[in-house]
Short mmCIF file of C-alpha atoms in Angstrom, two decimals:
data_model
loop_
_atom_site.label_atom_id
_atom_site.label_comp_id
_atom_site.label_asym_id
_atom_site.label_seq_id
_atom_site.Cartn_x
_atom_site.Cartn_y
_atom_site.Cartn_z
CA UNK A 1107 -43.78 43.98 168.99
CA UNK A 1108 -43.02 43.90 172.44
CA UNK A 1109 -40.43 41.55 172.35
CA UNK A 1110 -38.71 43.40 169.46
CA UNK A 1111 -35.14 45.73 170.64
CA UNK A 1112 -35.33 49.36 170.05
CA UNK A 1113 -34.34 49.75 166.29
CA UNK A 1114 -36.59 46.97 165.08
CA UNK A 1115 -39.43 48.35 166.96
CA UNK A 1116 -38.75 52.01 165.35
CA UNK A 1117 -38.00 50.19 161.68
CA UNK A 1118 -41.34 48.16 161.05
CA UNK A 1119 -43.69 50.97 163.57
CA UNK A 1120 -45.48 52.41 160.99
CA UNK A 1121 -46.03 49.65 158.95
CA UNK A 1122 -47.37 47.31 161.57
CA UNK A 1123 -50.79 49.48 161.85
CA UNK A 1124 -53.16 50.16 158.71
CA UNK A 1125 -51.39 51.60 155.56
CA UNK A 1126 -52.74 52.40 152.05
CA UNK A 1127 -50.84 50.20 149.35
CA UNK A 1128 -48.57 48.36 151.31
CA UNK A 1129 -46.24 51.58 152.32
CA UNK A 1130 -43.96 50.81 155.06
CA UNK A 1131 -43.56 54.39 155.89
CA UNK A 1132 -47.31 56.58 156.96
CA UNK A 1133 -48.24 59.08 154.35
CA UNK A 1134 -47.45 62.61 154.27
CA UNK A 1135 -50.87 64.56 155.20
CA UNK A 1136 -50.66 68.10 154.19
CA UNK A 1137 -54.19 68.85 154.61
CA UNK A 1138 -55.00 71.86 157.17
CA UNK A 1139 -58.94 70.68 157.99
CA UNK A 1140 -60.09 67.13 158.16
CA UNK A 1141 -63.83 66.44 157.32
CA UNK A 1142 -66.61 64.35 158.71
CA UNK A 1143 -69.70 62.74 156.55
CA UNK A 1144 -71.70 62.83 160.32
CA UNK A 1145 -71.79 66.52 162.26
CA UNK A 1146 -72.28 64.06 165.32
CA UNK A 1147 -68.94 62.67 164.93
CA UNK A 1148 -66.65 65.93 164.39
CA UNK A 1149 -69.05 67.12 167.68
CA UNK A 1150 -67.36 64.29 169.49
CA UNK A 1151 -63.43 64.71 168.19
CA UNK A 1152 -63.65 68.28 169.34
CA UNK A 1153 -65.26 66.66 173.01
CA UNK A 1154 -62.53 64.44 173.05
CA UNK A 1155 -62.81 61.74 170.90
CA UNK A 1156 -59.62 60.44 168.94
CA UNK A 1157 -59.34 62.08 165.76
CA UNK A 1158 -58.53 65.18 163.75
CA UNK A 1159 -60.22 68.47 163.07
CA UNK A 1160 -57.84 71.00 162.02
CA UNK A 1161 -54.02 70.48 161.50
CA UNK A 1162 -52.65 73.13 164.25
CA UNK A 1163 -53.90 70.13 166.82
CA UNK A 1164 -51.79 67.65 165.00
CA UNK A 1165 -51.82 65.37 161.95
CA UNK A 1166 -52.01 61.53 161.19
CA UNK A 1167 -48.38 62.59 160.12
CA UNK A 1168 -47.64 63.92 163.67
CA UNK A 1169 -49.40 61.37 164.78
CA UNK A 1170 -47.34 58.56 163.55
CA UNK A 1171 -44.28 60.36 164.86
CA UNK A 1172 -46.29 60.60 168.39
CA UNK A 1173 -46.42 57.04 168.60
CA UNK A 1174 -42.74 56.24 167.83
CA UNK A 1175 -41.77 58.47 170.53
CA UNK A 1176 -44.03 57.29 172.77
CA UNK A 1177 -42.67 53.72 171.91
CA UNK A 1178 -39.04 54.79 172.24
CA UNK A 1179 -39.38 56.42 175.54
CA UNK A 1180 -41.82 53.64 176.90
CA UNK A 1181 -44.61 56.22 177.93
CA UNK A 1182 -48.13 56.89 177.75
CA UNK A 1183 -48.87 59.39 175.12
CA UNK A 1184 -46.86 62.04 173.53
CA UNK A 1185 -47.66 65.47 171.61
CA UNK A 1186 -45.19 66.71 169.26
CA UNK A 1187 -44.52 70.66 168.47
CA UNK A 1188 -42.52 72.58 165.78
CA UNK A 1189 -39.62 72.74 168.07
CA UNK A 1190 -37.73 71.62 171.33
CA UNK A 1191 -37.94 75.03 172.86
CA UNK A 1192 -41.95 75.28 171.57
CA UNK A 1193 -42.02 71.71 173.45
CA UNK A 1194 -40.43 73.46 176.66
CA UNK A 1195 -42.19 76.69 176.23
CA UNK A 1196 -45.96 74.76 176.34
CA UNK A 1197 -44.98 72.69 179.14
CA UNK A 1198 -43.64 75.35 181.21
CA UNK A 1199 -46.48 78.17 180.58
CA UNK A 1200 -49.34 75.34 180.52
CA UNK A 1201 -48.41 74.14 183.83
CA UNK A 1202 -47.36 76.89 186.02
CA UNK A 1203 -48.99 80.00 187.53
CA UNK A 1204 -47.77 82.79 189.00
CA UNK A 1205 -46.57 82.21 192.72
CA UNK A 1206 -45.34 78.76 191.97
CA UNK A 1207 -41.77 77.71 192.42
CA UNK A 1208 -40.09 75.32 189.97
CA UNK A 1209 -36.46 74.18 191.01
CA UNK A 1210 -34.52 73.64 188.08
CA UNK A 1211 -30.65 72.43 187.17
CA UNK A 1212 -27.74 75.59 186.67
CA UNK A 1213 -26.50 73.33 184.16
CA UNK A 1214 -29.11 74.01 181.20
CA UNK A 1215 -28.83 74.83 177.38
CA UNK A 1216 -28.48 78.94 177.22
CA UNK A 1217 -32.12 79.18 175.69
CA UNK A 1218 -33.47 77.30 178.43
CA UNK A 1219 -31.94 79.44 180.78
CA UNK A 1220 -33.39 82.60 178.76
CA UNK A 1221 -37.10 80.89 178.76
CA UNK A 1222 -36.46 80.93 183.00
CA UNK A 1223 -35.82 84.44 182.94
CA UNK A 1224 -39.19 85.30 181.41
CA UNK A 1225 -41.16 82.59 183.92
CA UNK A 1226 -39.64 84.97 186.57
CA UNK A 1227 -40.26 88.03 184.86
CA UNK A 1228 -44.37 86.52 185.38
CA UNK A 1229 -44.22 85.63 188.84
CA UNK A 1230 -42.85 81.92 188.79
CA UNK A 1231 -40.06 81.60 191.50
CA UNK A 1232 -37.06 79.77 189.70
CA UNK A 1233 -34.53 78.57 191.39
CA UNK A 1234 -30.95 77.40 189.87
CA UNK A 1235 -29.33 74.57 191.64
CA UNK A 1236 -26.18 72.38 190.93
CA UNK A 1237 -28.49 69.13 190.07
CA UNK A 1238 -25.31 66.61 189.98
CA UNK A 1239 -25.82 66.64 193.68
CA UNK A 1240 -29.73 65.83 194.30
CA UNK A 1241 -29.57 66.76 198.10
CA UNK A 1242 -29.22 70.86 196.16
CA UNK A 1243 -32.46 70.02 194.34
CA UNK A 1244 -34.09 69.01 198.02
CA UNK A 1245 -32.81 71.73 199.70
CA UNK A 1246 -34.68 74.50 197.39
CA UNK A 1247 -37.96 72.62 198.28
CA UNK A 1248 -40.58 74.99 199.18
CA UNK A 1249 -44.82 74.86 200.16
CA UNK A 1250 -45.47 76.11 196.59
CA UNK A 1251 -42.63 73.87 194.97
CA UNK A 1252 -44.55 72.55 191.43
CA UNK A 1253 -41.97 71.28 189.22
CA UNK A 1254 -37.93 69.73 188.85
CA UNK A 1255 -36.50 70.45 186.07
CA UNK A 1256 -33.44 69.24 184.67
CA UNK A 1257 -31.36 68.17 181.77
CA UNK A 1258 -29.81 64.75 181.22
CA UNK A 1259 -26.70 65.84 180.12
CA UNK A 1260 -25.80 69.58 180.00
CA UNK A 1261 -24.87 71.70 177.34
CA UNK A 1262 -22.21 72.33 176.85
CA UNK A 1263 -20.63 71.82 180.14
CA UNK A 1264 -21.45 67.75 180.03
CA UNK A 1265 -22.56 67.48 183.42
CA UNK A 1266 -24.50 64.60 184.45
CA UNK A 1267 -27.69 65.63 186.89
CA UNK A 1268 -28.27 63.61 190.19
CA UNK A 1269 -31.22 61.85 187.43
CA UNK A 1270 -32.34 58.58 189.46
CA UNK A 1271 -31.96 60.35 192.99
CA UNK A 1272 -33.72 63.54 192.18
CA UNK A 1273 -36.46 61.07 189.99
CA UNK A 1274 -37.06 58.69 193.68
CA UNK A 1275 -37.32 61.96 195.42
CA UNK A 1276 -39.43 64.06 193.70
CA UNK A 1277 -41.67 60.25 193.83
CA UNK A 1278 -42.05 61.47 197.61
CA UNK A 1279 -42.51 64.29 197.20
CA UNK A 1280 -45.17 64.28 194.56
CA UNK A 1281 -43.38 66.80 192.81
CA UNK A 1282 -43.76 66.91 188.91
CA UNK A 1283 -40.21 65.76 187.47
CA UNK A 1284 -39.66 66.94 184.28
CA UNK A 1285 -36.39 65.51 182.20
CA UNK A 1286 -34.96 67.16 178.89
CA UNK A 1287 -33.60 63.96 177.41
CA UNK A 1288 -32.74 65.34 174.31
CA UNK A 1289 -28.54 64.77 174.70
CA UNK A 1290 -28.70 61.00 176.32
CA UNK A 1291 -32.08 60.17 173.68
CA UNK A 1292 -34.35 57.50 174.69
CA UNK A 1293 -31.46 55.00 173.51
CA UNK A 1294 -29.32 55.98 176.01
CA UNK A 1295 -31.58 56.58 179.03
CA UNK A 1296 -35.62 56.50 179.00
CA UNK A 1297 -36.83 59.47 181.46
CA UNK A 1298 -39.26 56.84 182.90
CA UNK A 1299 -36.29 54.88 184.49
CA UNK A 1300 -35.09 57.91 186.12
CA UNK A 1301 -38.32 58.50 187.41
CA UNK A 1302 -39.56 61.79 185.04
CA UNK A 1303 -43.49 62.29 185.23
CA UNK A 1304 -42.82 63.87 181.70
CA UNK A 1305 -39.93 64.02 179.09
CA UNK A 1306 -38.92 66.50 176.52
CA UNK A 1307 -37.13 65.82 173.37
CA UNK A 1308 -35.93 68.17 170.83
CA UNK A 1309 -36.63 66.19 167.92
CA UNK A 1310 -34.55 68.33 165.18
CA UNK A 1311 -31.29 66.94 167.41
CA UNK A 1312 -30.13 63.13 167.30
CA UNK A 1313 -33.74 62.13 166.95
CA UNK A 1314 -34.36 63.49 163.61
CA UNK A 1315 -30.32 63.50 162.79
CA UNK A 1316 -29.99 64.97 159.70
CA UNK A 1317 -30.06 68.73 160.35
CA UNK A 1318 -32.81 69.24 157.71
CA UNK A 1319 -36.00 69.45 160.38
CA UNK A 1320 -37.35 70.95 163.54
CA UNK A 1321 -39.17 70.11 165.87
CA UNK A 1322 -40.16 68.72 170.07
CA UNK A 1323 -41.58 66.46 171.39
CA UNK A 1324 -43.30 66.04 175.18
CA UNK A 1325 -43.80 62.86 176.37
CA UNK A 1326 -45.67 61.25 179.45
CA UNK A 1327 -44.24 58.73 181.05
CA UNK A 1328 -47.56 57.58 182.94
CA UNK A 1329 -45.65 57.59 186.59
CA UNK A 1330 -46.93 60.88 187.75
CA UNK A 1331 -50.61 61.29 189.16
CA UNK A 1332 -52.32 64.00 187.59
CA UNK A 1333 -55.00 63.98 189.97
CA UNK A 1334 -52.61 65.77 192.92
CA UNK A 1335 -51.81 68.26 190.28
CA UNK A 1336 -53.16 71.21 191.30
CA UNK A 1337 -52.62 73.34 187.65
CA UNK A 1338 -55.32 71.28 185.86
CA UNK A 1339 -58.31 73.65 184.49
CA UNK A 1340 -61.53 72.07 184.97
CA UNK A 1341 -62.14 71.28 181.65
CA UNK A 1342 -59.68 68.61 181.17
CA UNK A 1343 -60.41 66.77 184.59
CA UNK A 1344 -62.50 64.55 182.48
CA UNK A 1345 -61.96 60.71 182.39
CA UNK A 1346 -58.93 59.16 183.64
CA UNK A 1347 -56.46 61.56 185.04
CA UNK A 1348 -53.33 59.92 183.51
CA UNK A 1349 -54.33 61.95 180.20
CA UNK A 1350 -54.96 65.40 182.10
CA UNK A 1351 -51.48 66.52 181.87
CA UNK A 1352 -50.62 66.25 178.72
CA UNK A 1353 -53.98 67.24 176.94
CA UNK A 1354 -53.69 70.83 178.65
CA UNK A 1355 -50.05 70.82 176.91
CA UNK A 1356 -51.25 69.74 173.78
CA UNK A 1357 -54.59 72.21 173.83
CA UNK A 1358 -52.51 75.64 175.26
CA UNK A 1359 -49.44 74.55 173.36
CA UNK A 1360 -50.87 73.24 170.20
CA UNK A 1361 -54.37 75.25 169.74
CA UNK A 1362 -53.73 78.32 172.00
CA UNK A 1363 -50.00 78.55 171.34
CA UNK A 1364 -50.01 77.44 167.82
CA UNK A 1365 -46.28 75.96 167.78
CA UNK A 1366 -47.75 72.91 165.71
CA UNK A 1367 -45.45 70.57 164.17
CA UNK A 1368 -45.65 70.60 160.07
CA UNK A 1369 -46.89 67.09 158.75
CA UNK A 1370 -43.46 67.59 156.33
CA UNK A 1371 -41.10 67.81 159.15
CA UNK A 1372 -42.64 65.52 161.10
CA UNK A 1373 -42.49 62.69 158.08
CA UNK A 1374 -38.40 63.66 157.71
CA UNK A 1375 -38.09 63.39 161.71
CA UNK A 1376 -39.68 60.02 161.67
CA UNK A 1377 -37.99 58.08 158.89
CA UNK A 1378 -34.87 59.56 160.65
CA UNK A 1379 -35.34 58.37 164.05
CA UNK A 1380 -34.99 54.61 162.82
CA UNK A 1381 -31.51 55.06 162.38
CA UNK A 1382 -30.90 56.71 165.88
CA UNK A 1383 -29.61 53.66 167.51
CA UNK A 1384 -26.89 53.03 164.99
CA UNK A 1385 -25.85 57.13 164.60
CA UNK A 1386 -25.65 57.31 168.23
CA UNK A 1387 -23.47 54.32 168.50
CA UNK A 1388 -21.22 55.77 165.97
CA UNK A 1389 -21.10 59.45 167.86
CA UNK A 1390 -20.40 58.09 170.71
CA UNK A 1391 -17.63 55.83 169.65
CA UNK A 1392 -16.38 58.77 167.97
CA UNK A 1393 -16.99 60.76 170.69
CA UNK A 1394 -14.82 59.29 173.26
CA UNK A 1395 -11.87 58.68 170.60
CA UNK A 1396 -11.73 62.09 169.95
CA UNK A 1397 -11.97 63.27 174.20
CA UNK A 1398 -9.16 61.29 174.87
CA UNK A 1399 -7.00 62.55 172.21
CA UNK A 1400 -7.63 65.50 173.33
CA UNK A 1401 -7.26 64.82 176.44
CA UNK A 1402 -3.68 64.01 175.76
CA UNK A 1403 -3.04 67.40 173.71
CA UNK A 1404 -0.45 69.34 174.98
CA UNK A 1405 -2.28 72.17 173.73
CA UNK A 1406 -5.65 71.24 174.73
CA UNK A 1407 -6.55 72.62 178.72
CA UNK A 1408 -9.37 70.91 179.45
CA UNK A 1409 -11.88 68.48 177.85
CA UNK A 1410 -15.48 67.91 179.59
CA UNK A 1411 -16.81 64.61 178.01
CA UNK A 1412 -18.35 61.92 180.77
CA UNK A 1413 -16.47 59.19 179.14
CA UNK A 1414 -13.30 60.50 180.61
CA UNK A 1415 -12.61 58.81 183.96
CA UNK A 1416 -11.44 62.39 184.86
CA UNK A 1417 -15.43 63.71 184.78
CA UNK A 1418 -16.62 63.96 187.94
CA UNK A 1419 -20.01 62.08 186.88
CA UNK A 1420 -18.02 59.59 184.84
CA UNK A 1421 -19.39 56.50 186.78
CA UNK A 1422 -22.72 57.99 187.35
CA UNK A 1423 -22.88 58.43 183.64
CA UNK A 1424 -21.91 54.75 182.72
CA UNK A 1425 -24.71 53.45 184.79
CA UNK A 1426 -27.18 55.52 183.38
CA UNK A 1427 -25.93 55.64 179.70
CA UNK A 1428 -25.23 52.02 179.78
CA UNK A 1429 -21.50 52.10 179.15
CA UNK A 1430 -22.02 55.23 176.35
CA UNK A 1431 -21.57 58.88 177.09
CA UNK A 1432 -23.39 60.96 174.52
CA UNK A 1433 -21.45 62.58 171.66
CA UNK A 1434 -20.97 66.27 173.30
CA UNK A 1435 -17.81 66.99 174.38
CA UNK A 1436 -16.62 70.72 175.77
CA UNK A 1437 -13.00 71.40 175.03
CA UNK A 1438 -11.11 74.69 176.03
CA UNK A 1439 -7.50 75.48 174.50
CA UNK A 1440 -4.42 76.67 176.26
CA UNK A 1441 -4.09 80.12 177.14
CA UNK A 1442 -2.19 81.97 173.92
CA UNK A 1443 -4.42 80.38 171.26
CA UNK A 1444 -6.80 82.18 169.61
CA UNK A 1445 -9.98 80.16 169.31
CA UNK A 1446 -11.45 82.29 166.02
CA UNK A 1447 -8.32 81.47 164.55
CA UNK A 1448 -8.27 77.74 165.22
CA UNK A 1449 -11.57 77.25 163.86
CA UNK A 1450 -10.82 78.89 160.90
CA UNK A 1451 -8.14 76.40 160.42
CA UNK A 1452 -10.27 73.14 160.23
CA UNK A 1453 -12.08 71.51 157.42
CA UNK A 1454 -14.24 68.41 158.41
CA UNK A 1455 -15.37 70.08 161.09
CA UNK A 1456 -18.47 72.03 160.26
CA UNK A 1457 -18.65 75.75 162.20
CA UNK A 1458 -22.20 75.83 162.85
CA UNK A 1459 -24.59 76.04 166.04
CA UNK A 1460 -27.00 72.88 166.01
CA UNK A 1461 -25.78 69.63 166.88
CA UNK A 1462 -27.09 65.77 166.92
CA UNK A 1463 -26.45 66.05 163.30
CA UNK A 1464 -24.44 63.05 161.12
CA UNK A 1465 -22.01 65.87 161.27
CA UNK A 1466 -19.16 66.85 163.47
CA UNK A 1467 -20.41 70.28 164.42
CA UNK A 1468 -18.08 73.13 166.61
CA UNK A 1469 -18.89 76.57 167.81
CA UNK A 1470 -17.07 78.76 170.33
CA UNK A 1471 -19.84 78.70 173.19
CA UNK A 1472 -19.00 82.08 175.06
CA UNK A 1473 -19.35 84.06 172.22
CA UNK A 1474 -22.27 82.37 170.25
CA UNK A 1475 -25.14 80.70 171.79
CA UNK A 1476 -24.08 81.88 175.46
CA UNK A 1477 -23.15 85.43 174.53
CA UNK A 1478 -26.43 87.16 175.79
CA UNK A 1479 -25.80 85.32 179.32
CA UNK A 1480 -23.36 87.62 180.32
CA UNK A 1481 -19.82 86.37 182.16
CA UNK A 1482 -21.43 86.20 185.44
CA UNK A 1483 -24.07 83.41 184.69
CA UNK A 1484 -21.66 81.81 182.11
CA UNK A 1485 -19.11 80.99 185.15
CA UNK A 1486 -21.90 79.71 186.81
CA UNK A 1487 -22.27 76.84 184.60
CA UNK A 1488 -18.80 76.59 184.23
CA UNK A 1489 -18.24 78.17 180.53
CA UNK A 1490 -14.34 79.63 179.91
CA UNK A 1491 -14.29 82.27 177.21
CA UNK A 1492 -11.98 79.52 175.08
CA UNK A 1493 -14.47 76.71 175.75
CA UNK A 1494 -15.58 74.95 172.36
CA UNK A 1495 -18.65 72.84 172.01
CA UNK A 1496 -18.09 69.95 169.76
CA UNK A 1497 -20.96 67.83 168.85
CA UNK A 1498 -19.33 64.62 167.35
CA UNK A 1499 -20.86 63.23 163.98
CA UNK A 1500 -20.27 60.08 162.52
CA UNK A 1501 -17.57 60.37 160.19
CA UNK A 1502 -14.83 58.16 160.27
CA UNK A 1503 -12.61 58.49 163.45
CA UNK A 1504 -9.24 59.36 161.99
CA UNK A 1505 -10.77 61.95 160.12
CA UNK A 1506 -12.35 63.62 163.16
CA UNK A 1507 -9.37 63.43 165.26
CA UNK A 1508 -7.07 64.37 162.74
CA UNK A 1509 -9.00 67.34 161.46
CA UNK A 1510 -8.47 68.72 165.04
CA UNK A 1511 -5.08 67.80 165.84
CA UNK A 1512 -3.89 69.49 162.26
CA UNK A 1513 -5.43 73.01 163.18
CA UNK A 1514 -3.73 72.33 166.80
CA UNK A 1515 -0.58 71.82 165.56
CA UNK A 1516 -0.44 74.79 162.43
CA UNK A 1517 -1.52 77.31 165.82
#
């Protein structure tokens, strides 16, 4: 199905390789072991051999779900885990040691930022760089340099990293880029055109959609050579070193770690994801309706959404995004409103702290997710006390807007 676009490709995945019955969707497989009839052949799957021997390691289920994120970001392989930060956490701790440096964006989701602090706390130099500028990422190049980090579009500020510079550079360098895709999604922007040796996904977000499942996903995008990596234990410099990478993830993060991916979530995530194209259409239509209404508010300060020619990455965004601009926006109020009770005052809008669901989701982002960041790292990345993160569903439009402007106006 090479020739097919994105959605058919997603759609008919499953059903194009061996099924029982004529499904169209793979089997749920719940089972924990999987058995052999020949001791020779479980011997070999534990050596390396494709297959399954116990379900922390992954599924057929996973593995379905594996190959339809592989296929939507146009990489290599992918493992999946039972959550984006799981999915962060193994690729982080499977690849660095302590005394390595990994430079990575200010700009990054608050749990990120609280996974960084513990890398330090072990002896991995971090440091935080404004990454919409990629001569700040080359500038905190050092000997022991390992990894780039960054985040596609950040949350919940909406700033657009430096992605195809930083990718070319790190190239040069030989530097491991790593991309957190998980706002733009593979149908916005593939990490591989930006250049990303490896790209993270939290699955539970647009991906899955609903709001009903968990889970990550790490995916290798086959440009980096594993080979100059020098992080790779001996015993998985076997065979051809495009796989090297991601089979320590997948063996630290999935056997050592144990943040495996249930076959249940993973079935729910997958028959999900071939919808993403058309939710993400809708969000982002909605999106950008509902920034420049806001925009317009006489009671609205600011609004951070890359759509708006007034973002400073707006054109850097429509290149990458392809004329869309996620479905995130960051809104803060005039001075003199209270924002506890303005959210109290809306009802389509759902108060609630996930977002990439078919909902319109909103949470006050200084006092929530970004509380335990303290004022000092929140003005950093650029988060006001009254700042609101707003991640746009798929309602209808008038709905959306109005729900907002009606709590506006009764304030």
């Amino acid at each position: 199905m090479a020739n097919n676009g994105f959605t058919t490709t997603l759609l008919h995945s499953d059903r194009r390789s061996t099924i029982e019955h004529g499904a169209i969707h793979k089997p749920l497989h719940p089972s924990s072991e999987y058995a052999y009839a020949d001791s020779r052949e479980l011997a070999a799957v534990f050596q390396g051999k494709a297959g399954f021997t116990y379900a922390r390691q992954g599924t057929p289920t996973t593995g379905a779900l594996e190959a339809k994120i592989t296929q939507m970001e146009e990489g290599v392989s992918t493992v999946s885990f039972a959550t984006g930060m799981a999915a962060l956490n193994a690729t982080f701790f499977t690849l660095l040691r302590q005394g390595d440096h990994l430079i990575s964006s200010q700009y990054i989701f608050g749990n990120t930022n609280s996974l960084l602090s513990t890398l330090a706390e072990l002896g991995v130099e971090v440091t935080l760089v404004d990454a919409t500028d990629a001569a700040n990422v080359e500038a905190a190049l050092r000997p022991e340099t390992r990894m780039v980090f960054v985040e596609s579009i950040a949350n919940p500020g909406t700033q657009v990293a430096d992605l195809k510079a930083i990718g070319d550079w790190c190239g040069r360098q030989g530097l491991l880029y790593v991309v957190d895709n998980t706002l733009s999604t593979p149908w916005l922007c593939r990490g591989k055109d930006v250049g990303a040796g490896l790209v993270v996904n939290s699955l539970s977000k647009y991906i899955g959609g609903h709001g009903h499942a968990l889970g990550g996903a790490v995916t290798d995008t086959g440009l980096y050579d594993w080979s100059a990596y020098p992080n790779i234990a001996d015993v998985y410099r076997k065979g051809s070193p495009g796989g090297w990478g991601l089979t320590q993830i997948k063996k630290k993060g999935l056997r050592d770690m144990g943040a495996t991916l249930s076959a249940d979530s993973a079935h729910r995530i997958s028959v999900g994801s071939e919808t993403l194209a058309l939710r993400m259409e809708r969000s982002c239509s909605n999106a950008l309706a509902l920034a420049r209404a806001l925009e317009a508010h006489a009671k609205v300060a600011r609004v951070s959404y890359p759509g708006l020619a007034s973002h400073p990455q707006h054109e850097r965004a429509g290149q990458l995004f392809g004329g869309r601009y996620g479905a995130l926006l960051g809104v803060e109020l005039i001075d003199g409103i209270d924002v506890f009770d303005f959210l109290n005052r809306l009802r389509v809008f759902v108060l609630a702290t996930h977002l990439g669901d078919t909902r319109t989701l909103v949470l006050p982002v200084a006092h929530t997710i970004y509380y335990e960041m303290g004022p000092e790292r929140r003005a950093l990345m650029g988060i006001a006390d009254s700042m609101l993160r707003i991640s746009v569903g798929i309602e209808d439009e008038d709905d959306i807007i109005g729900d907002f402007c009606q709590a506006l106006e009764s304030m």
